[in-house]
Amino acid sequence: MLNRRNFLTAAVGVAAAGALTACAKSDEGSSGTSDSAGGGGKAISLGFSQVGSESGWRTANSDSVKEAAKEAGYTLKFSDAQQKQENQISAIRSYIAQKVDVIAFSPVVVTGWDAVLKEAKAAKIPVVLTDRSVETSDESLYVTLVGSDFTAEGERAAAILEKVLATAGHKGEVKIAQLEGTTGAAPAIERAKGFKTVMDRDHKDDWKIVVSQTGDFTRAGGKQVMAAFLQSNPDINVLFAHNDDMAIGAIQAIEAAGKKAGKDILIVSIDGVKDGFVAMSEGKINAIVECNPLLGPQLMDVVKKVHADEKVERWIKTEESDYTQDQAKAALPTRKY
């Protein structure tokens, strides 16, 4: 797998349209101007396969892609893979058959892409990864990745938990429950890795992950898994959730169990969607590490450069921030996602 820390970074965006596969949800539409093709000629056609619509972050990401593509004047063919890799592979093959100019996608999982990426390369269609990375035997099969450093996000979550514990005046053993993202997905793998790196380095004697399971990045999953956690480990005092939606679902389970989220169980999550900020302003989430979903404008810029056969950085990184309760209250009125 490529070492994400060895590259520079940025962000992505796209716009909506395009019929796709029978097994994936799709919407159709197009917009284009002669200028979008670089001065005369037809508009750039972009095939974009989204991983799904599992969270508030993903919805904001899809909206950003669609709006940015429309503004850029690109013809966008957009498909929702409903969190199934086979749907994404079918969508990419459909884009190849339609001879789009550029293909972009946010991979459901890390592995299993070589065959379809080789088909795109054989068709001379450049591929851009958005949000998530892949493991491949040949890194030339895609041009660049536009997204975040998930390992760094996990490290930052551990660092901000230190501050949360200090603010709460917590003493003694820290018993952590971890709500993981979709099994095999890059953010789940790398956020867990980053968090554990800091924990093992700085807190091997006082922090312990007592239970960890996937909640599939959904609120329903977070609620269901957290309820099970509380049954098997009622003395949990910290929750690390790989995204805000799972944290919000977990809050429902915590309150149903007669406990206070943000007090009896301290919560740190990742994403920074508006509902997460609301929960944080209410003191139910203690801190959030931001992962910016508004990748559309940067993606459109990358697509233009790739279509013109210009060189781009191997990894284009998004800007991120950490937020605590007071910062959430201040930012909430202007929060767009």
JSON list of C-alpha atoms in Angstrom, two decimals, residues 161-171 262-263 266 286:
[
{"chain": "A", "resi": 161, "resn": "LEU", "atom": "CA", "xyz": [-8.43, 12.61, 23.91]},
{"chain": "A", "resi": 162, "resn": "GLU", "atom": "CA", "xyz": [-5.52, 13.45, 26.21]},
{"chain": "A", "resi": 163, "resn": "LYS", "atom": "CA", "xyz": [-6.91, 17.00, 26.48]},
{"chain": "A", "resi": 164, "resn": "VAL", "atom": "CA", "xyz": [-10.46, 15.75, 26.97]},
{"chain": "A", "resi": 165, "resn": "LEU", "atom": "CA", "xyz": [-9.39, 13.49, 29.83]},
{"chain": "A", "resi": 166, "resn": "ALA", "atom": "CA", "xyz": [-7.45, 16.32, 31.45]},
{"chain": "A", "resi": 167, "resn": "THR", "atom": "CA", "xyz": [-10.40, 18.72, 31.14]},
{"chain": "A", "resi": 168, "resn": "ALA", "atom": "CA", "xyz": [-12.73, 16.12, 32.64]},
{"chain": "A", "resi": 169, "resn": "GLY", "atom": "CA", "xyz": [-10.29, 15.53, 35.51]},
{"chain": "A", "resi": 170, "resn": "HIS", "atom": "CA", "xyz": [-10.25, 11.82, 34.77]},
{"chain": "A", "resi": 171, "resn": "LYS", "atom": "CA", "xyz": [-8.01, 9.70, 36.98]},
{"chain": "A", "resi": 262, "resn": "GLY", "atom": "CA", "xyz": [-19.86, 13.23, 27.23]},
{"chain": "A", "resi": 263, "resn": "LYS", "atom": "CA", "xyz": [-19.68, 12.74, 31.00]},
{"chain": "A", "resi": 266, "resn": "LEU", "atom": "CA", "xyz": [-16.24, 10.65, 27.07]},
{"chain": "A", "resi": 286, "resn": "ASN", "atom": "CA", "xyz": [-16.29, 16.03, 23.74]}
]
